[in-house]
Amino acid sequence: MPTLLHHTLDPSSRLVRLMLAEYGVGIELVETAPWRREPEFLDVNPAATVPVMFDEPFPPIVGILATIAHIEANFGPEGPVESLLPENAGEKAETWRLLEWVLIKLGNEVTGYLLEEKLIKRAMRSGSPDPAVLRIAKANLGEHLAYFSWLLATRRWLAGDTMTLADFALAAHFSTLDYMGDIDWDKAGEAKDWYARIKSRPAFRTLLADRVVGMPASRTYTDLDF
Amino acid sequence: MPTLLHHTLDPSSRLVRLMLAEYGVGIELVETAPWRREPEFLDVNPAATVPVMFDEPFPPIVGILATIAHIEANFGPEGPVESLLPENAGEKAETWRLLEWVLIKLGNEVTGYLLEEKLIKRAMRSGSPDPAVLRIAKANLGEHLAYFSWLLATRRWLAGDTMTLADFALAAHFSTLDYMGDIDWDKAGEAKDWYARIKSRPAFRTLLADRVVGMPASRTYTDLDF
């Protein structure tokens, strides 16, 4: 069984876990705190990011893009499960566009800041969250929610009629933000209905059992009817 | 012929131009200034980033990840040219790892800052470059150069024995940084020899003819023997 070096609240690790669960692939999870930059971790990934997947006999698969490519090539869906990367050229391009949006834009403008201020500073004992940064990240989150709600007003799933990797990527970020209590669901519009739908999938169950010691999940985190 | 909406100094646009030139695919370039956030541009890409590729009959292909996937699927290499995404699983994972490093880490820590301070502020007439930001970006660049030189001390190309998309991605960023005069080649170690080699490729020629009005290229930019 492959092993995933991850952190519980890291959204890219969560995306990989969702993807593997959806494809029915078992994985052994090993938790790490990438921000500690421990030498043996930096030997594997000098960029000090997770996920890192170990899948013998392959060399370590480092980073979210490499892991997505590896899973698609080696653990493709079987039986009734559809691939999370559509065959159709238009839907495939839309999936990659939104994947990039989530991984880079949402990550840089929202999730990265909030994890740094709320989780990493606490874990590193390097001060309390900076209210100015939290305010900017929350304002940015409002704009992202508005965009995704606008998109989901005319589409069942993010990239179109079928669920794709873009849905799981956004759901992974939402789950991290929701754990920390950063999403005001009353203002989330269509994005709330979409998240309720994806949160009910069997693949989501493992995420909902996650806990970070000393940092309880928000009231809505496990609630499927939030 | 497909059309590429790009900006001359945008490293992701440059990566696409290099990739297409290497594969022998003609492209019509249309320059835009994404930071102006013009409504007709935001209609195509609300994230306000380039590249965007138009390739009838497909819908617009938005963003660097979608464009890479589209080119690999539709303009794969023919004849003697090798694919820039290796077949071998280990090399493929290494290519994606370094592609992620360049697009996200180097982009966030170095190139994005320097473009913002030197190009966008000037174009928007929104003040002069902030020396503190320039200093941080340059210090970060030093660390990236050290890492890539360390890697290239034991490898002919970034991801191993063959040239891949990771090489073109880093070369695209280097070319933007070099245009602005931000790379001290005397301190670039093995990365300098590697860049000299990739800069001499026919695919690189179009980039070297680029000019930004009012912002001359550095002395080393076109020099193949810098």
XYZ file of C-alpha atoms in Angstrom:
452
model
C 0.000 0.000 0.000
C 1.395 3.464 -0.862
C 2.193 5.914 1.924
C 1.290 9.585 1.994
C 3.358 12.060 3.943
C 0.797 14.753 4.726
C -0.464 17.287 7.196
C -4.035 17.005 8.469
C -5.049 20.516 7.440
C -2.921 20.857 4.319
C -5.399 21.300 1.446
C -3.212 19.653 -1.223
C -2.795 16.578 0.998
C -6.564 16.550 1.450
C -7.071 16.719 -2.297
C -4.896 13.604 -2.714
C -6.757 11.770 0.033
C -10.111 12.589 -1.594
C -8.863 11.524 -5.004
C -7.550 8.180 -3.706
C -10.705 7.524 -1.682
C -12.858 8.226 -4.736
C -10.757 5.825 -6.808
C -10.927 3.194 -4.060
C -7.161 3.156 -3.435
C -5.960 2.458 0.095
C -3.217 4.673 1.519
C -1.196 4.721 4.708
C -1.058 8.210 6.170
C 2.025 9.562 7.925
C 1.598 12.992 9.476
C 4.359 15.586 9.340
C 4.703 19.284 10.137
C 6.423 20.638 7.011
C 7.046 24.061 8.575
C 9.500 22.468 11.042
C 11.828 21.867 8.094
C 13.349 18.773 9.651
C 16.510 17.655 7.814
C 15.201 14.201 6.892
C 12.046 15.790 5.440
C 14.038 18.383 3.480
C 16.127 15.545 2.048
C 12.958 14.213 0.443
C 11.471 17.593 -0.461
C 13.705 20.669 -0.248
C 10.617 22.777 -1.014
C 9.279 21.684 2.404
C 5.762 21.070 1.128
C 3.347 18.171 1.335
C 2.020 15.893 -0.070
C 4.816 13.423 -0.746
C 3.769 9.954 -1.855
C 5.867 6.816 -1.432
C 4.848 4.095 -3.839
C 7.483 1.382 -4.290
C 9.220 0.695 -6.630
C 8.905 4.308 -7.794
C 11.108 7.041 -6.327
C 9.247 9.453 -3.969
C 6.525 11.458 -5.716
C 6.878 15.018 -4.506
C 4.274 17.762 -4.659
C 0.658 18.009 -5.664
C 1.171 18.131 -9.444
C 3.456 15.084 -9.503
C 1.064 13.200 -7.217
C -1.968 13.963 -9.384
C -0.059 12.807 -12.490
C 1.102 9.642 -10.704
C -2.364 8.732 -9.457
C -3.963 9.325 -12.865
C -1.295 7.157 -14.540
C -1.188 4.337 -11.975
C -4.440 4.243 -10.013
C -6.876 5.266 -12.715
C -10.520 4.684 -11.886
C -11.869 1.208 -12.339
C -15.374 -0.131 -12.815
C -18.170 2.381 -12.395
C -16.011 5.257 -11.139
C -15.334 8.009 -13.677
C -11.939 9.652 -14.098
C -11.649 12.980 -12.313
C -9.907 14.431 -15.367
C -12.535 14.524 -18.155
C -11.722 13.181 -21.619
C -13.581 15.974 -23.401
C -11.111 18.740 -24.347
C -13.299 21.645 -23.231
C -14.121 20.105 -19.854
C -10.527 19.070 -19.356
C -9.255 22.615 -19.951
C -11.921 23.957 -17.584
C -10.838 21.436 -14.936
C -7.194 22.521 -15.190
C -8.169 26.210 -15.195
C -10.070 25.813 -11.925
C -7.475 23.510 -10.428
C -4.897 26.239 -11.042
C -7.273 28.809 -9.556
C -7.682 26.784 -6.381
C -4.086 25.606 -5.944
C -2.414 28.920 -6.749
C -4.898 31.821 -6.460
C -7.082 30.619 -3.577
C -4.030 29.071 -1.904
C -1.994 32.301 -2.140
C -4.779 34.749 -1.349
C -6.715 32.890 1.341
C -5.836 29.423 2.642
C -2.072 29.958 2.875
C -2.480 33.113 4.975
C -5.041 31.585 7.319
C -3.013 28.417 7.886
C 0.104 30.492 8.546
C -1.645 32.782 11.044
C -3.830 30.245 12.832
C -2.005 26.916 12.624
C 1.701 27.423 11.935
C 2.265 30.399 14.247
C 0.585 28.469 17.034
C 2.566 25.291 16.335
C 5.826 27.250 16.138
C 4.939 29.396 19.185
C 5.853 32.402 17.061
C 3.146 34.816 18.162
C -0.575 35.245 17.761
C -2.448 35.716 14.476
C -2.035 39.142 12.876
C -5.537 40.694 12.696
C -4.618 42.712 9.575
C -3.607 39.552 7.689
C -6.721 37.696 8.848
C -8.867 40.593 7.651
C -7.292 40.624 4.191
C -7.576 36.831 3.840
C -11.248 36.907 4.864
C -12.002 39.719 2.414
C -10.277 37.727 -0.340
C -12.269 34.640 0.662
C -15.484 36.646 0.199
C -14.490 37.380 -3.409
C -13.614 33.758 -4.101
C -16.943 32.575 -2.626
C -18.806 35.085 -4.783
C -17.039 33.830 -7.906
C -17.634 30.150 -7.202
C -21.273 30.793 -6.309
C -21.722 32.667 -9.566
C -20.185 29.752 -11.453
C -22.249 27.153 -9.582
C -25.484 29.015 -10.258
C -25.384 27.655 -13.822
C -23.470 24.394 -13.378
C -24.020 21.314 -11.288
C -20.262 20.871 -10.748
C -17.417 23.371 -10.977
C -16.182 22.468 -14.445
C -19.553 21.463 -15.900
C -21.958 18.530 -15.744
C -19.589 16.053 -14.144
C -17.618 16.075 -10.929
C -13.882 16.598 -11.553
C -10.606 17.112 -9.775
C -11.447 20.827 -9.623
C -14.391 20.029 -7.324
C -12.193 17.979 -5.023
C -9.513 20.673 -5.004
C -11.970 23.375 -3.967
C -13.676 21.032 -1.481
C -10.271 20.260 0.062
C -9.622 23.981 0.604
C -13.172 24.576 1.871
C -12.779 21.705 4.352
C -9.594 23.263 5.757
C -11.201 26.703 5.954
C -14.350 25.229 7.497
C -12.326 23.338 10.103
C -10.862 26.675 11.220
C -14.318 28.277 11.213
C -13.485 30.726 8.431
C -16.453 30.208 6.145
C -19.649 32.095 6.856
C -22.046 29.586 5.301
C -24.975 31.992 5.472
C -23.174 34.131 2.912
C -21.814 31.299 0.760
C -24.736 31.153 -1.687
C -24.692 28.339 -4.260
C -21.269 27.280 -3.027
C -22.937 26.042 0.160
C -25.297 23.667 -1.675
C -22.426 22.406 -3.782
C -20.262 21.797 -0.697
C -23.107 19.982 1.083
C -23.388 17.674 -1.935
C -19.682 16.862 -2.160
C -19.324 16.590 1.629
C -21.895 13.770 1.652
C -19.803 11.570 -0.625
C -18.233 8.472 0.932
C -14.784 9.736 -0.119
C -15.195 12.655 2.282
C -15.630 10.557 5.411
C -11.976 10.199 6.371
C -11.480 13.960 6.265
C -14.369 14.564 8.634
C -12.754 12.365 11.308
C -9.580 14.516 11.296
C -8.617 16.446 14.399
C -5.691 18.728 15.174
C -4.600 18.486 18.807
C -5.406 21.686 20.694
C -7.320 23.135 17.758
C -10.918 21.897 17.773
C -12.948 21.824 14.572
C -15.680 24.405 14.015
C -19.278 23.542 14.829
C -20.144 22.998 11.151
C -17.128 20.841 10.266
C -18.651 17.371 10.599
C -22.278 18.403 10.168
C -23.601 17.185 6.792
C -26.641 19.424 7.206
C -24.810 22.597 8.213
C -3.072 28.812 -36.395
C -3.775 29.071 -32.657
C -3.506 32.427 -30.916
C -1.803 33.125 -27.609
C -2.890 35.990 -25.404
C 0.303 36.741 -23.506
C 2.522 39.370 -21.967
C 6.105 39.704 -23.199
C 7.687 39.280 -19.775
C 5.169 36.872 -18.251
C 7.146 33.695 -17.507
C 4.219 31.293 -17.984
C 3.512 32.806 -21.409
C 7.207 32.379 -22.215
C 7.069 28.743 -21.167
C 4.212 28.152 -23.617
C 6.078 29.936 -26.415
C 9.175 27.814 -25.788
C 7.133 24.627 -25.691
C 5.353 25.402 -28.969
C 8.581 26.469 -30.683
C 10.275 23.230 -29.573
C 7.352 21.204 -30.949
C 7.389 23.207 -34.202
C 3.878 24.624 -33.749
C 3.193 28.102 -35.132
C 1.332 30.553 -32.922
C -0.038 34.049 -33.365
C 0.870 36.242 -30.410
C -1.479 38.906 -29.066
C -0.034 41.038 -26.307
C -2.124 42.106 -23.324
C -1.488 43.755 -19.963
C -3.375 41.485 -17.554
C -2.941 43.865 -14.598
C -5.192 46.412 -16.346
C -8.078 44.006 -15.728
C -9.969 45.127 -18.813
C -13.568 43.838 -18.824
C -13.255 41.895 -22.093
C -10.142 40.178 -20.756
C -11.798 39.342 -17.423
C -14.694 37.818 -19.388
C -12.231 35.278 -20.772
C -10.208 34.854 -17.583
C -11.623 36.246 -14.326
C -8.317 35.296 -12.648
C -6.674 37.979 -14.839
C -3.673 35.854 -15.701
C -1.962 34.862 -18.931
C -1.438 32.723 -20.954
C -4.804 32.169 -22.626
C -4.762 30.106 -25.813
C -7.400 30.272 -28.526
C -7.476 27.153 -30.657
C -10.693 26.727 -32.646
C -12.927 24.738 -32.363
C -12.000 24.385 -28.689
C -13.242 26.863 -26.105
C -10.502 29.219 -24.768
C -7.747 27.400 -22.880
C -7.074 29.420 -19.759
C -3.994 29.300 -17.565
C -0.638 27.582 -17.701
C -1.766 24.134 -16.483
C -4.646 23.927 -18.964
C -2.385 25.139 -21.778
C 0.318 22.565 -21.004
C -2.315 19.791 -20.943
C -3.832 21.049 -24.218
C -0.494 21.242 -26.027
C 0.557 17.774 -24.827
C -2.773 16.310 -25.972
C -3.066 18.127 -29.305
C 0.365 19.230 -30.485
C 2.467 16.368 -29.235
C 5.974 16.198 -30.631
C 6.399 14.697 -34.077
C 9.361 13.160 -35.804
C 12.688 13.479 -34.049
C 11.476 15.802 -31.262
C 11.005 14.145 -27.860
C 8.062 14.890 -25.596
C 8.868 17.398 -22.871
C 6.993 15.206 -20.384
C 9.027 11.995 -20.014
C 7.335 8.601 -20.227
C 9.447 7.113 -17.429
C 7.538 7.387 -14.128
C 10.487 8.605 -12.049
C 11.513 11.290 -14.547
C 7.909 12.329 -15.033
C 7.394 12.838 -11.284
C 10.658 14.782 -11.111
C 9.527 16.977 -14.007
C 6.229 17.791 -12.278
C 7.987 18.393 -8.954
C 10.300 20.972 -10.509
C 7.554 22.470 -12.640
C 5.577 23.066 -9.439
C 8.697 24.508 -7.802
C 9.199 26.986 -10.640
C 5.553 27.937 -11.248
C 4.561 28.296 -7.593
C 7.632 28.660 -5.359
C 9.961 30.628 -7.631
C 6.981 32.553 -9.018
C 5.710 33.515 -5.541
C 9.071 34.187 -3.909
C 10.979 35.893 -6.719
C 9.589 36.546 -10.198
C 6.138 37.735 -9.099
C 7.600 40.333 -6.737
C 10.137 41.641 -9.244
C 7.574 41.923 -12.045
C 5.180 43.721 -9.707
C 7.797 46.205 -8.499
C 9.633 46.841 -11.760
C 7.090 46.309 -14.535
C 3.548 46.609 -13.234
C 4.062 49.585 -10.917
C 5.729 51.430 -13.782
C 3.002 50.503 -16.262
C 0.264 51.482 -13.792
C 2.128 54.645 -12.714
C 1.545 53.498 -9.136
C 4.870 54.472 -7.618
C 8.463 53.345 -7.757
C 9.820 49.928 -6.757
C 9.912 49.274 -3.009
C 13.589 48.660 -2.081
C 12.606 46.346 0.810
C 10.607 44.089 -1.522
C 13.386 44.083 -4.133
C 15.879 43.107 -1.442
C 13.773 40.167 -0.235
C 13.124 38.937 -3.779
C 16.841 39.099 -4.622
C 17.769 37.223 -1.432
C 15.191 34.565 -2.304
C 16.584 34.384 -5.835
C 20.025 33.660 -4.370
C 18.612 30.627 -2.551
C 16.841 29.361 -5.654
C 20.025 29.752 -7.736
C 21.998 27.829 -5.118
C 19.469 24.996 -5.174
C 19.336 24.717 -8.953
C 23.140 24.894 -9.217
C 23.412 22.112 -6.652
C 20.953 20.033 -8.666
C 22.691 20.762 -11.977
C 26.082 19.788 -10.581
C 25.045 16.141 -10.909
C 22.572 16.264 -13.794
C 22.767 17.434 -17.373
C 19.170 18.711 -17.279
C 16.956 19.673 -14.345
C 14.952 16.463 -14.079
C 17.700 14.092 -15.235
C 19.383 13.059 -18.478
C 16.843 14.552 -20.849
C 15.516 18.057 -21.330
C 11.948 18.429 -20.019
C 9.238 20.961 -19.428
C 10.903 21.737 -16.096
C 13.938 23.082 -17.960
C 11.780 25.302 -20.149
C 9.820 26.523 -17.115
C 12.963 27.564 -15.255
C 14.502 28.996 -18.428
C 11.340 31.057 -18.974
C 11.648 32.540 -15.470
C 15.399 33.086 -15.866
C 14.808 34.880 -19.169
C 12.349 37.283 -17.516
C 14.706 37.874 -14.579
C 17.669 38.304 -16.931
C 15.756 40.803 -19.073
C 15.290 42.931 -15.942
C 18.977 42.498 -15.011
C 18.221 40.597 -11.810
C 20.556 37.634 -12.214
C 24.172 38.025 -11.170
C 25.629 35.453 -13.531
C 28.999 35.492 -11.808
C 27.289 33.937 -8.790
C 24.987 31.570 -10.690
C 27.320 28.554 -10.670
C 26.201 25.520 -12.652
C 22.904 27.214 -13.412
C 24.779 29.590 -15.714
C 26.206 26.784 -17.902
C 22.794 25.151 -18.033
C 21.126 28.426 -19.054
C 23.766 29.074 -21.736
C 22.983 25.646 -23.186
C 19.209 26.090 -23.247
C 19.470 29.699 -24.430
C 21.310 28.509 -27.569
C 18.411 26.328 -28.687
C 16.476 27.456 -31.777
C 13.267 27.522 -29.681
C 14.734 30.355 -27.624
C 15.227 32.760 -30.520
C 11.808 34.415 -30.483
C 12.159 35.276 -26.806
C 15.478 37.007 -27.355
C 13.896 39.389 -29.865
C 11.346 40.582 -27.280
C 11.395 44.166 -26.104
C 9.243 46.075 -23.616
C 8.771 49.713 -24.603
C 10.596 52.042 -22.208
C 12.255 49.141 -20.396
C 15.419 48.069 -22.200
C 16.797 44.559 -21.781
C 19.886 43.992 -19.667
C 23.298 43.758 -21.324
C 23.340 39.955 -21.016
C 19.814 39.314 -22.307
C 20.565 38.518 -25.961
C 24.183 37.526 -25.489
C 24.607 33.767 -26.005
C 28.087 33.980 -24.518
C 27.246 36.041 -21.427
